[in-house]
Coordinates of C-alpha atoms and ligand atoms in Angstrom, one line a residue:
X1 CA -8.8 -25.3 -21.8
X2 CA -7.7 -26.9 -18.6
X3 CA -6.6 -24.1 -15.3
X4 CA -4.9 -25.6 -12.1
X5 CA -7.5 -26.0 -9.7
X6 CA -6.8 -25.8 -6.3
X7 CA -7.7 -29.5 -4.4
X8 CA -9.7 -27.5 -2.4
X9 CA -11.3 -25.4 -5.0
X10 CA -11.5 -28.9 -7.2
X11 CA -13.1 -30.3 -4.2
X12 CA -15.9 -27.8 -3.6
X13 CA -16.7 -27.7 -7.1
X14 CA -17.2 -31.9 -7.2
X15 CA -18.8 -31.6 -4.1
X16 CA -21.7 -29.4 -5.5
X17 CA -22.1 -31.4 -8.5
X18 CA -22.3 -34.6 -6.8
X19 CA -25.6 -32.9 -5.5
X20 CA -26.7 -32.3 -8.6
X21 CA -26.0 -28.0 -8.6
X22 CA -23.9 -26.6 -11.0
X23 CA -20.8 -24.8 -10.1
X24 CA -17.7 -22.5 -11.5
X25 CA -14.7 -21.1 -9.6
X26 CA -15.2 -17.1 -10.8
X27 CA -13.6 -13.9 -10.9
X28 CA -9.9 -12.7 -9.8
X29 CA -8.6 -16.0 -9.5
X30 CA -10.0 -17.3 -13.1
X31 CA -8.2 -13.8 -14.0
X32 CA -5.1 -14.9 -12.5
X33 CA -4.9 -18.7 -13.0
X34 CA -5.1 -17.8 -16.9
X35 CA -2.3 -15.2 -16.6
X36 CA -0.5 -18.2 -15.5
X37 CA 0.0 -17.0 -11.6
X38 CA -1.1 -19.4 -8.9
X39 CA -4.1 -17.6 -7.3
X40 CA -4.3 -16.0 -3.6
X41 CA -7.7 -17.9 -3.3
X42 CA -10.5 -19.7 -5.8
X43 CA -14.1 -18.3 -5.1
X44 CA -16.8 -20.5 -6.6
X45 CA -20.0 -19.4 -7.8
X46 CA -23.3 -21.7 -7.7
X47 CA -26.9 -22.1 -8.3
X48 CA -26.8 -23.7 -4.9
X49 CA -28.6 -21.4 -2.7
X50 CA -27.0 -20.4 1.0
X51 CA -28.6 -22.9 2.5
X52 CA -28.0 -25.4 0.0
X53 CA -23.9 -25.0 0.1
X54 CA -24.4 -25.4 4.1
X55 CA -25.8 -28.5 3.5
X56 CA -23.4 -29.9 1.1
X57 CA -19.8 -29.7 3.0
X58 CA -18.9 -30.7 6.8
X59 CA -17.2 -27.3 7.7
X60 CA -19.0 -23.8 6.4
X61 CA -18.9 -20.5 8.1
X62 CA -22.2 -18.2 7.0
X63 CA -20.0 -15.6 6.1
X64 CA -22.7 -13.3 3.8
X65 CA -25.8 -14.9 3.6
X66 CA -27.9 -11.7 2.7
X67 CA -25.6 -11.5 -0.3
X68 CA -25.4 -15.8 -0.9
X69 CA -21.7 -15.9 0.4
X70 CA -20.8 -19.1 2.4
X71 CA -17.3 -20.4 3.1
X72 CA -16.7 -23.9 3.1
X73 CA -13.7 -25.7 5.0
X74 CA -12.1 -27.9 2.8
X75 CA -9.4 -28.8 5.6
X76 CA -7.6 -26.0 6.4
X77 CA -8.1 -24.2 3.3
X78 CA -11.2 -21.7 3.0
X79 CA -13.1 -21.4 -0.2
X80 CA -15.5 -18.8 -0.6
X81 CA -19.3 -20.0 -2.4
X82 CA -21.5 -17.5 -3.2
X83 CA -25.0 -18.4 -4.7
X84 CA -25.4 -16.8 -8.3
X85 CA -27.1 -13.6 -8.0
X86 CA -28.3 -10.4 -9.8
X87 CA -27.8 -6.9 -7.8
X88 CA -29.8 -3.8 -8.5
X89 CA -30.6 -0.3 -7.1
X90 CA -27.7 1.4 -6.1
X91 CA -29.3 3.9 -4.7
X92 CA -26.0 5.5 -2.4
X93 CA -23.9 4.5 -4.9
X94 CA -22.1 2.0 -2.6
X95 CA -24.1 -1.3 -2.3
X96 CA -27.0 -2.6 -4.1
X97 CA -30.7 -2.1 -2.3
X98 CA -31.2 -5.2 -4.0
X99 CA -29.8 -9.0 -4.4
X100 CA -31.8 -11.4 -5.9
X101 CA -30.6 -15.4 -6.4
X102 CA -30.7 -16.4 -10.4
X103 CA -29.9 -19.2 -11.8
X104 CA -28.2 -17.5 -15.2
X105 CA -24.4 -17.6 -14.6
X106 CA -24.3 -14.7 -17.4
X107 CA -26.3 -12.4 -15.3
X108 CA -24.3 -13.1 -12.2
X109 CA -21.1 -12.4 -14.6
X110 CA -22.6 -9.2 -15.7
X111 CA -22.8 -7.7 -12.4
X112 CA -18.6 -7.9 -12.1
X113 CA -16.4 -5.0 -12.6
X114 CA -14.1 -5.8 -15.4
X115 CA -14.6 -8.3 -18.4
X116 CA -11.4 -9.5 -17.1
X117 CA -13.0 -10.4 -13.4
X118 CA -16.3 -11.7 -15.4
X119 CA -15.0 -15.2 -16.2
X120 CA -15.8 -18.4 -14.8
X121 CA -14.4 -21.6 -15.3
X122 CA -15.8 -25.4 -15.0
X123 CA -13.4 -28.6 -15.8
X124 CA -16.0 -30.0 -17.8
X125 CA -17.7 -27.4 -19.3
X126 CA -15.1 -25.0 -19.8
X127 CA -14.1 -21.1 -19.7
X128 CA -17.3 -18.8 -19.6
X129 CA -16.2 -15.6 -21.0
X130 CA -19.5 -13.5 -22.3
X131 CA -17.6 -10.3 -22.4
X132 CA -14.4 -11.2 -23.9
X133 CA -12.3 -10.6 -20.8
X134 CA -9.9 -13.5 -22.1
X135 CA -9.2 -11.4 -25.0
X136 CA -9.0 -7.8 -23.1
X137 CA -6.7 -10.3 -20.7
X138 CA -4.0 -11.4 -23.6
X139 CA -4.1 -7.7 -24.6
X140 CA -3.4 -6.5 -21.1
X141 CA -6.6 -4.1 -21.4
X142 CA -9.5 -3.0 -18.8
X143 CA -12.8 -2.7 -19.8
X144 CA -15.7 -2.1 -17.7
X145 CA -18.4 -4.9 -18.1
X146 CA -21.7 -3.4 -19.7
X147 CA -22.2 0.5 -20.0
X148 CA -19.3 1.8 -17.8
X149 CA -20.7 5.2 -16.3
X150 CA -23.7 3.1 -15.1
X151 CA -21.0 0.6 -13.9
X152 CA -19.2 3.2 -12.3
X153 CA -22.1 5.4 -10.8
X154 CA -23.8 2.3 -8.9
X155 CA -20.4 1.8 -7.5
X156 CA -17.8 4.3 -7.3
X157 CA -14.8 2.0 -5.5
X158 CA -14.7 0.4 -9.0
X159 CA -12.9 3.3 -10.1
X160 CA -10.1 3.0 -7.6
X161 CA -10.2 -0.6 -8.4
X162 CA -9.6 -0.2 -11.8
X163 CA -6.8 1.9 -10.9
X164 CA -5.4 -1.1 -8.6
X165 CA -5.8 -3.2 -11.1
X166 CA -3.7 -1.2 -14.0
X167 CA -0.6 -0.5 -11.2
X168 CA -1.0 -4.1 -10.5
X169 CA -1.3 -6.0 -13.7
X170 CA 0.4 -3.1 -16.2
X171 CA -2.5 -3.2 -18.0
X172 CA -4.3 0.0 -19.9
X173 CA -7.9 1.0 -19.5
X174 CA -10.1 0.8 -22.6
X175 CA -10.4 4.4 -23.7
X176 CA -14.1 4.4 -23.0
X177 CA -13.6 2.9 -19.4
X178 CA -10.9 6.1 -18.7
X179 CA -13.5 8.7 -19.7
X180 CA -16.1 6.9 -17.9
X181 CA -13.9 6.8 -14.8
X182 CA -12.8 10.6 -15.1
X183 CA -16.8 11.7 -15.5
X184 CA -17.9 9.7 -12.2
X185 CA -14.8 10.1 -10.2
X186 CA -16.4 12.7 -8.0
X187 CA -18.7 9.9 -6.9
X188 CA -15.8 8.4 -4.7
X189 CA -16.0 11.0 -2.5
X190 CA -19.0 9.3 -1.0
X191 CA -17.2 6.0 -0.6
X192 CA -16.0 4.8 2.9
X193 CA -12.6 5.9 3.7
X194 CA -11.6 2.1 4.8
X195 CA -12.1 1.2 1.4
X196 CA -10.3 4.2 0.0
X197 CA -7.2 2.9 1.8
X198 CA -7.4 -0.5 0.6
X199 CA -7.4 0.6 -3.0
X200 CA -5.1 2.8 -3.0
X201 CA -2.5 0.4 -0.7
X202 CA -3.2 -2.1 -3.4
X203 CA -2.1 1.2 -5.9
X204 CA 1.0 2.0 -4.2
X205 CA 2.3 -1.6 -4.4
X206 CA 1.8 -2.0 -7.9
X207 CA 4.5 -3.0 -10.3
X208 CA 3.4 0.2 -12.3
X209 CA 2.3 2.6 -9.2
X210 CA 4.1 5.1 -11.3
X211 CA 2.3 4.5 -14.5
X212 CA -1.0 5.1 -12.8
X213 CA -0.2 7.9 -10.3
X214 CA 1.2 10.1 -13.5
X215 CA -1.7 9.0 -15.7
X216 CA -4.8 9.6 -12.7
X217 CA -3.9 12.7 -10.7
X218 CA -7.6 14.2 -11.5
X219 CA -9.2 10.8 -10.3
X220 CA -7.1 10.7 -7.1
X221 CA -7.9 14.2 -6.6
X222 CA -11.3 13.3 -5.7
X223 CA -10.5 11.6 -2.2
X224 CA -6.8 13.2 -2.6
X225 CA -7.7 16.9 -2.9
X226 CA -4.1 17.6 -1.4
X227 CA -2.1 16.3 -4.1
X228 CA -4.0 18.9 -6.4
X229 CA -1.3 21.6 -5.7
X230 CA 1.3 19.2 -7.0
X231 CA -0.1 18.8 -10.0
X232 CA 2.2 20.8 -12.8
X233 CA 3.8 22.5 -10.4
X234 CA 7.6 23.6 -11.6
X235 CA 10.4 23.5 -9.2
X236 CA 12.4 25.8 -11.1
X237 CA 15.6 23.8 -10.0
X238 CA 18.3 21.9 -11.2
X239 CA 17.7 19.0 -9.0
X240 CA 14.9 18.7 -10.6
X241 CA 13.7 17.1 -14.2
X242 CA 9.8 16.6 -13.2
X243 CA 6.9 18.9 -11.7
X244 CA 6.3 18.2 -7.4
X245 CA 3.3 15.4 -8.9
X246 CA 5.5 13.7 -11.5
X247 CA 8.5 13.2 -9.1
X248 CA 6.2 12.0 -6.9
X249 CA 5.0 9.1 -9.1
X250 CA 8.2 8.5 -10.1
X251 CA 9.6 8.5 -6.3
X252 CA 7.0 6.1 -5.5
X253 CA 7.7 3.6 -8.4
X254 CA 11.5 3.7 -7.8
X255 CA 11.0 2.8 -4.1
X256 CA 11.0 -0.6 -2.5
X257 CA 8.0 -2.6 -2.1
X258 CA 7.6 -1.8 1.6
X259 CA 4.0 -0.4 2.4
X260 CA 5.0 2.5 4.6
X261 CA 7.6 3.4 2.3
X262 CA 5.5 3.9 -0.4
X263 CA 3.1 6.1 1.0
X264 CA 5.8 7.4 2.6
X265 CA 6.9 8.6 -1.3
X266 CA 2.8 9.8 -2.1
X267 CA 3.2 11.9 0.7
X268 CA 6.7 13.4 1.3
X269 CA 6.6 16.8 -0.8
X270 CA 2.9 17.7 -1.0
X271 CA 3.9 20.4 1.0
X272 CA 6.0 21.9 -1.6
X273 CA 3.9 24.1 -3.6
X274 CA 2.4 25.7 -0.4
X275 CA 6.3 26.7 0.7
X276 CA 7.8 27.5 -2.7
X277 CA 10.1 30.7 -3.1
X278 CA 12.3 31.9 -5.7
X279 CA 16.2 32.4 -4.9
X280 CA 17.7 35.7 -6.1
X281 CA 19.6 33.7 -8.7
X282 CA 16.0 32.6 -10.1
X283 CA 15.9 28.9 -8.7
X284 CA 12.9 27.6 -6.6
X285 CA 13.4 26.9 -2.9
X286 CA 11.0 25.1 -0.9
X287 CA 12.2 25.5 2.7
X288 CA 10.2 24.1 5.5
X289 CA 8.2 22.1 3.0
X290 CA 9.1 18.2 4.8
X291 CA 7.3 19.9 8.3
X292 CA 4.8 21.4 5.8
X293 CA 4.0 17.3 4.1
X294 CA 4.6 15.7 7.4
X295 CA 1.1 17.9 8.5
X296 CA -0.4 17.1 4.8
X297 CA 0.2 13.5 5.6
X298 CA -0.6 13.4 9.0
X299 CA -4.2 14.7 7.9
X300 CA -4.4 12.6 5.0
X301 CA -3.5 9.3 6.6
X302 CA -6.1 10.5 9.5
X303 CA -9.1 10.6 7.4
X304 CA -8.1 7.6 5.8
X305 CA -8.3 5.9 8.7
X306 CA -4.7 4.2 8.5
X307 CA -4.1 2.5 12.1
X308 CA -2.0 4.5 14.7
X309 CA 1.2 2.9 13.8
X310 CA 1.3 3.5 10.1
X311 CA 0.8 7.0 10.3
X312 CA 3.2 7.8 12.9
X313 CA 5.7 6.1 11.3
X314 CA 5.0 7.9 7.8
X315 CA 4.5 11.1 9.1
X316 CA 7.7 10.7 10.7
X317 CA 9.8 9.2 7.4
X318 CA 8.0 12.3 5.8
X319 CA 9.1 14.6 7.7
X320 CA 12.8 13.6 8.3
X321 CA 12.6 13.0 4.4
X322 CA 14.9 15.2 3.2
X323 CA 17.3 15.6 6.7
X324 CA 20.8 14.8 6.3
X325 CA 22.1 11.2 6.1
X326 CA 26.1 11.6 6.1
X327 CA 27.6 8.3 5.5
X328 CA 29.2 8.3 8.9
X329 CA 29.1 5.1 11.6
X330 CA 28.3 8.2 14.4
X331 CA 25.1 9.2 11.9
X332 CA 24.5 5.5 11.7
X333 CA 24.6 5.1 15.3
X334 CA 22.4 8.5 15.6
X335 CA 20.3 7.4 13.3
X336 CA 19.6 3.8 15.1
X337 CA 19.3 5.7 18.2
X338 CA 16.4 8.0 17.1
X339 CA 14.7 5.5 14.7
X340 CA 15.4 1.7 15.6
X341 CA 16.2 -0.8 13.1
X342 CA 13.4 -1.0 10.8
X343 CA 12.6 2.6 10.1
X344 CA 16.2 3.7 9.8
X345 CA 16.1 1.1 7.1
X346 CA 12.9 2.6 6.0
X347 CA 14.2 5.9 6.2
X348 CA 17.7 5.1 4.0
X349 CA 14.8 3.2 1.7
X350 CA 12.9 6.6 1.1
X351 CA 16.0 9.1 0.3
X352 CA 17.1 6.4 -2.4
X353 CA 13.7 6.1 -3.8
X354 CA 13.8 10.3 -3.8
X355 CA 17.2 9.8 -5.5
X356 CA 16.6 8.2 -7.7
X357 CA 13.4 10.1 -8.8
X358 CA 16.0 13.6 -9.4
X359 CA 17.7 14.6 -12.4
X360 CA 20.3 11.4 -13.6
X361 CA 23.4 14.0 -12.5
X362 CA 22.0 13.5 -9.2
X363 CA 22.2 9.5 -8.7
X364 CA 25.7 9.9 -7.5
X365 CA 23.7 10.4 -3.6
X366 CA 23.4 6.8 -4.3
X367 CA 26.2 5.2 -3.2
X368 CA 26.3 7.2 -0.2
X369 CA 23.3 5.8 0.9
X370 CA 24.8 2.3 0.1
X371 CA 27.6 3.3 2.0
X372 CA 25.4 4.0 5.0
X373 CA 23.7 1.7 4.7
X374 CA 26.7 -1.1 5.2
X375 CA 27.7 1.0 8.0
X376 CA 24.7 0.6 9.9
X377 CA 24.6 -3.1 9.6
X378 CA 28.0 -3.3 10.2
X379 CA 27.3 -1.2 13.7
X380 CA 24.3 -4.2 13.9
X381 CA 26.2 -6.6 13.3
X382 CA 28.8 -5.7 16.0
X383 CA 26.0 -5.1 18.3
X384 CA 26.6 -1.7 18.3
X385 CA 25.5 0.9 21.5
X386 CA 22.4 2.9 19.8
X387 CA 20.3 3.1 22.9
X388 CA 19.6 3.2 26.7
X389 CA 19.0 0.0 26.8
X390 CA 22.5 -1.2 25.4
X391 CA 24.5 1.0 27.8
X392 CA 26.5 -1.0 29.6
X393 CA 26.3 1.1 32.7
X394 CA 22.4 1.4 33.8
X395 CA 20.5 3.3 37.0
X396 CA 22.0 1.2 39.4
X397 CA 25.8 2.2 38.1
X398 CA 25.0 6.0 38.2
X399 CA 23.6 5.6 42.1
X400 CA 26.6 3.8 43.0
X401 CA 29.1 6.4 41.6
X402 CA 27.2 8.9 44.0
X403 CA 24.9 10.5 41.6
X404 CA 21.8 12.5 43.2
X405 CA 18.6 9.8 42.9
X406 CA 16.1 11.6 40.6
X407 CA 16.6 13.4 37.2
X408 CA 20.3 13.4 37.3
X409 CA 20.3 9.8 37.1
X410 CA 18.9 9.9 33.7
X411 CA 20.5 13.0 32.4
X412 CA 23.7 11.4 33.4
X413 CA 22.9 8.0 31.5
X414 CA 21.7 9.8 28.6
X415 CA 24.9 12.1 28.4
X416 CA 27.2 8.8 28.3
X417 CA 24.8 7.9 25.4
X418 CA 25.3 10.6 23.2
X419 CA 28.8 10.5 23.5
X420 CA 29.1 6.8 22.5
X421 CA 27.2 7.8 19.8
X422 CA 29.3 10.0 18.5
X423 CA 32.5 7.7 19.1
X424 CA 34.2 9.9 21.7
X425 CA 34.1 7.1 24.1
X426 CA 33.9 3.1 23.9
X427 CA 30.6 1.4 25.3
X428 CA 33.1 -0.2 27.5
X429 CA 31.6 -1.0 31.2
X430 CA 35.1 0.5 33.3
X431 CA 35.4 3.5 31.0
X432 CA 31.8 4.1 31.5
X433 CA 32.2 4.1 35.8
X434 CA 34.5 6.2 35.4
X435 CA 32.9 8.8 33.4
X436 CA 29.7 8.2 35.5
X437 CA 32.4 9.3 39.3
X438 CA 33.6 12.3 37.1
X439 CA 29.9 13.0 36.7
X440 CA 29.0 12.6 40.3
X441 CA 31.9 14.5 41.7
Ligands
ATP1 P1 -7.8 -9.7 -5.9 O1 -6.6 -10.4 -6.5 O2 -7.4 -8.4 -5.4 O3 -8.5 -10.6 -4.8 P2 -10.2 -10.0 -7.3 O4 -10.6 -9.7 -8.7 O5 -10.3 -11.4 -6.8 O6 -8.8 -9.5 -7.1 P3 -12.0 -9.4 -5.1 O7 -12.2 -8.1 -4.4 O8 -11.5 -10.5 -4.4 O9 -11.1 -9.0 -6.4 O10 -13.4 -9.7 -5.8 C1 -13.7 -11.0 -6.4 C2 -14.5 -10.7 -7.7 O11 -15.7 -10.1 -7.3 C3 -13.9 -9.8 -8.7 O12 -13.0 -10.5 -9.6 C4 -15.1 -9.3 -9.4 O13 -15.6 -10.2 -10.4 C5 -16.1 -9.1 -8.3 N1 -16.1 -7.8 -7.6 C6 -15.5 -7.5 -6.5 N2 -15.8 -6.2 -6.2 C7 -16.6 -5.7 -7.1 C8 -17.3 -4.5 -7.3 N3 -17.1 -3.5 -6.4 N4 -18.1 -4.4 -8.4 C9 -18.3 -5.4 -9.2 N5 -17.7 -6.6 -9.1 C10 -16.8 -6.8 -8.0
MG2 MG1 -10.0 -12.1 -4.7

């Protein structure tokens, strides 16, 4: 069976034969080179140790010794060699107390998450495959290497990883892996919070992110416990086909593949259940509940450790979630004005995705949000006045026409600019003196 090698990862592996070691490339990229995508990056495994890689190429960076991982330049392109090796004693449940070098590639297979990551591959000698991950690969399955609650208990991320891996790839998880990963889920809660994120941002962009969120609410829970609430929770509405969690999933799979959008969608109605109330007529209201995620999310995206512009731009999109968005060039102009481009974009994004996530005799919203949409990059397109900055009177104008230096100045500036955003007057230089002298006198 023959995979397209990389040059570089074709390279590194003659490179270590020609000393007389034996090498494979190993893992996701075998995993994704036989699903027939080209991979992100070919790791190689050896019975070269550390040292013995370092020796071999002209350019290596000593990138995990402890654990046997070297990266060797092969040009510009950087291949990552790690020495065969057994791991043991997991004693935190996060990293082995243990690595030890072996010269078995079937123990150093063994060690890997999912039969589907325990393959290696060799142009002469072939695919390596002791747990039948090509055949849980061609059936689109998961299943945990070895005894899976050990599996999962010397290492809790695997969990989330599994989950990656099932949004990513649409692929189900062996029924024996699923219980396995329900009984030890509570173990994640000791896992760093920087790995958390990167699991479940690998989750949220996932072709079946909806799939996964519906199927794993329990498992989330764990480092999640705010989405509990959401879980079965009726909205007694008409809007409203799905309980607050199942929306949710659904909101997150219909939305676009941007990042912050899609946690955006995780996050935006958590704070339902805590602000639910029931109408005289018997429907459910849920009033103040996009102030009531925006605080959910805040916290959440806190102790996930998201960076400082993430979460203030998805605590804001959560919180203006459910505002109104009138298909109106003034509301595209306010909506510039407030946002800038990219997260009015993001914004219109995340009340489609939570459109299209309502009851079918809802979808109609739609093409109001496409109708916005083309105004706002019409008002782009025409370089349209959404800010300060575009006025075409400044500081110096408003001091000129006599007005007080100080405050006023800015008050007077910002007045013209609310009423060129609402179209009342032109962001035209001589109608904009004039206004500024009316303001001074
Ligand atoms: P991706 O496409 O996300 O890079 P990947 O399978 O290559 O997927 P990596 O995190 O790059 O994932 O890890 C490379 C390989 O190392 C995996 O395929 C798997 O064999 C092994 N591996 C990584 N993390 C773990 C873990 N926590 N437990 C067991 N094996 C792991
Ligand atoms: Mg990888």
């Amino acid at each position: 069976m023959e995979l397209a090698l990389s040059p570089a990862g074709a390279g590194v592996l003659a490179g270590l034969e020609a000393a007389g070691f034996r090498a494979w490339v190993v893992g996701g990229c075998v995993r994704d080179a036989l699903r027939g995508k080209t991979p992100h990056d070919w790791d190689v495994c050896t019975d070269a140790r550390p040292d013995q890689v370092i020796a071999c190429f002209a350019r290596t960076v000593p990138t995990g010794l402890v654990h046997g991982t070297v990266t060797v330049l092969w040009g510009e392109t950087p291949v990552e060699v790690t020495t065969l090796r057994a791991e043991s004693g997991y004693s935190d449940g996060r990293r082995p107390d243990h690595v030890e070098f072996v010269t078995d590639l079937s123990r150093d297979l063994s060690r890997r998450d999912f039969t589907v990551n325990a393959m290696a591959w060799n142009p002469r000698t072939g695919l390596a495959d002791p747990f039948g991950g090509r055949a849980d690969l061609a059936a689109g399955v998961l299943r945990a290497v070895g005894e899976a609650d050990a599996r999962f208990a010397e290492d809790a991320l695997r969990i989330l990883r599994g989950l990656r891996f099932s949004a990513r790839l649409g692929f189900a998880i062996e029924a024996a892996t699923a219980r396995a990963m329900e009984r030890q889920a509570g173990r994640l809660r000791a896992v760093a919070a920087e790995r958390v994120r990167t699991e479940l941002d690998g989750l949220l962009q996932g072709a079946a992110a909806e799939e996964v969120l519906a199927r794993w609410p329990a498992v989330l829970e764990t480092v999640l416990p705010e989405i509990g609430p959401a879980v079965g929770f009726g909205q007694h509405n008409p809007h409203h086909c799905l309980d607050v969690w199942d929306h949710t999933a659904r909101a997150v799979g219909a939305a676009s593949a941007d990042k912050a959008v899609r946690l955006t969608m995780l996050l935006h109605d958590l704070g339902k259940p805590g602000c639910f109330s029931l109408g005289p007529d018997g429907a459910g209201h849920f009033y103040g509940h996009a102030a009531r995620s925006a605080e959910l999310a805040e916290g959440i995206l806190t102790r996930l450790r998201y960076d400082n512009e993430t979460r203030g731009r998805v605590v804001r999109l959560v919180r203006l979630h459910d505002a109104p968005l009138p298909a109106e060039e003034k509301a595209a102009r306010r909506l510039l004005n407030r946002l800038g481009e990219r997260d009015a974009r993001a914004l219109i994004a995340v009340h489609r995705a939570d459109t299209r996530a309502l009851a079918p005799a809802y979808h109609h919203r739609l093409e109001e949000l496409d109708r916005l949409e083309a105004l706002l990059e019409e008002q782009l397109a025409q370089n349209a006045c959404f800010s300060l900055r575009q006025l075409a009177v400044n500081g110096r104008d408003a001091l000129a026409a006599g007005i007080v230096p100080g405050p006023a100045v800015g008050r007077a500036l910002d007045a013209l600019l609310q009423r060129v955003l609402a179209g009342e007057i032109p962001n035209d230089r001589a109608v904009l003196l004039t206004e500024l002298a009316a303001y001074a006198g």
